[in-house]
Tab-separated table of C-alpha atoms in Angstrom:
chain	number	residue	atom	x	y	z
A	3	MET	CA	-11.742	5.789	1.102
A	4	SER	CA	-8.864	4.052	2.818
A	5	ARG	CA	-8.238	0.482	3.976
A	6	ASP	CA	-5.593	-1.803	5.459
A	7	LEU	CA	-4.062	-4.460	3.353
A	8	THR	CA	-4.183	-7.904	4.579
A	9	GLU	CA	-0.952	-10.107	4.748
A	10	GLU	CA	-1.586	-11.409	1.714
A	11	GLU	CA	-2.120	-8.330	-0.061
A	12	ARG	CA	0.854	-6.928	1.439
A	13	ARG	CA	3.048	-9.356	0.244
A	14	LYS	CA	1.797	-8.624	-3.392
A	15	PHE	CA	1.832	-4.706	-2.694
A	16	ILE	CA	5.799	-5.375	-1.765
A	17	GLU	CA	6.159	-7.345	-5.101
A	18	MET	CA	4.594	-4.793	-7.219
A	19	TYR	CA	5.847	-1.513	-5.713
A	20	GLY	CA	8.857	-2.371	-3.831
A	21	ALA	CA	7.995	-0.920	-0.651
A	22	GLY	CA	6.048	-2.211	2.670
A	23	THR	CA	8.793	-4.735	4.047
A	24	ALA	CA	10.012	-2.548	6.701
A	25	CYS	CA	9.923	0.812	8.320
A	26	GLU	CA	12.326	3.227	6.341
A	27	SER	CA	13.416	4.880	9.567
A	28	CYS	CA	13.631	1.833	11.831
A	29	LYS	CA	13.709	-0.955	9.946
A	30	ASP	CA	11.005	-2.744	11.809
A	31	THR	CA	9.116	-5.186	9.934
A	32	ASN	CA	5.700	-4.495	12.017
A	33	VAL	CA	4.496	-1.963	9.370
A	34	VAL	CA	0.911	-1.476	8.100
A	35	VAL	CA	0.044	-0.775	4.411
A	36	LYS	CA	-2.946	1.601	3.828
A	37	ILE	CA	-4.315	2.109	0.402
A	38	TRP	CA	-6.725	4.420	-0.910
A	39	GLU	CA	-8.453	2.985	-4.228
A	40	LYS	CA	-9.575	4.867	-7.450
A	41	TYR	CA	-13.055	5.737	-7.832
A	42	GLY	CA	-14.782	2.936	-9.652
A	43	THR	CA	-12.577	-0.032	-8.774
A	44	ASN	CA	-12.792	-2.716	-6.109
A	45	ALA	CA	-9.694	-1.998	-4.345
A	46	HIS	CA	-11.836	-1.135	-1.394
A	47	GLU	CA	-12.780	-5.115	-1.119
A	48	VAL	CA	-10.084	-7.141	0.268
A	49	GLY	CA	-8.808	-9.159	-2.822
A	50	GLY	CA	-9.380	-6.183	-5.053
A	51	ASP	CA	-7.215	-4.752	-7.954
A	52	ILE	CA	-4.252	-2.937	-5.642
A	53	GLY	CA	-2.386	-2.415	-9.071
A	54	PRO	CA	-1.777	0.980	-10.454
A	55	GLN	CA	-5.051	0.922	-12.259
A	56	GLY	CA	-6.929	0.268	-8.657
A	57	ILE	CA	-5.105	2.575	-6.079
A	58	ILE	CA	-4.197	6.275	-6.296
A	59	GLY	CA	-1.792	6.354	-3.240
A	60	ALA	CA	-0.701	4.310	-0.364
A	61	ILE	CA	1.394	5.036	2.858
A	62	VAL	CA	3.633	2.328	5.210
A	63	ALA	CA	3.011	3.212	8.674
A	64	CYS	CA	5.372	1.862	11.057
A	65	ASP	CA	3.617	0.431	14.623
A	66	ALA	CA	7.171	0.692	16.150
A	67	CYS	CA	8.642	4.261	15.941
A	68	ASP	CA	5.376	6.125	14.139
A	69	HIS	CA	7.207	6.844	10.883
A	70	SER	CA	5.032	6.585	7.867
A	71	GLN	CA	6.133	6.548	4.123
A	72	THR	CA	4.015	7.534	1.418
A	73	ILE	CA	3.730	6.016	-2.231
A	74	ALA	CA	2.766	8.502	-4.403
A	75	ARG	CA	0.663	8.064	-7.611
A	76	ASP	CA	3.537	8.850	-9.821
A	77	GLN	CA	5.534	5.835	-8.026
A	78	ILE	CA	2.269	3.851	-8.455
A	79	LEU	CA	2.091	4.310	-12.159
A	80	LYS	CA	5.825	3.796	-12.634
A	81	ALA	CA	5.446	-0.055	-11.321
A	82	GLY	CA	2.846	-0.644	-13.963
């Protein structure tokens, strides 16, 4: 199951993974960060664990140009 991060969670995500500040393609800052939670965690809840133990993947999608960036599991694990 996936969900979009809140603005506060997005700031935390940026700190952890270095992604989500702006679109890689057009540099627009109006992006959405969508996460997929690891089974058995609370990452599906607002305020849940979005760290490497809580999510298995994420995308950063741009509202301006429709570009998206995948944050793969191996990149997430490196942040931990």
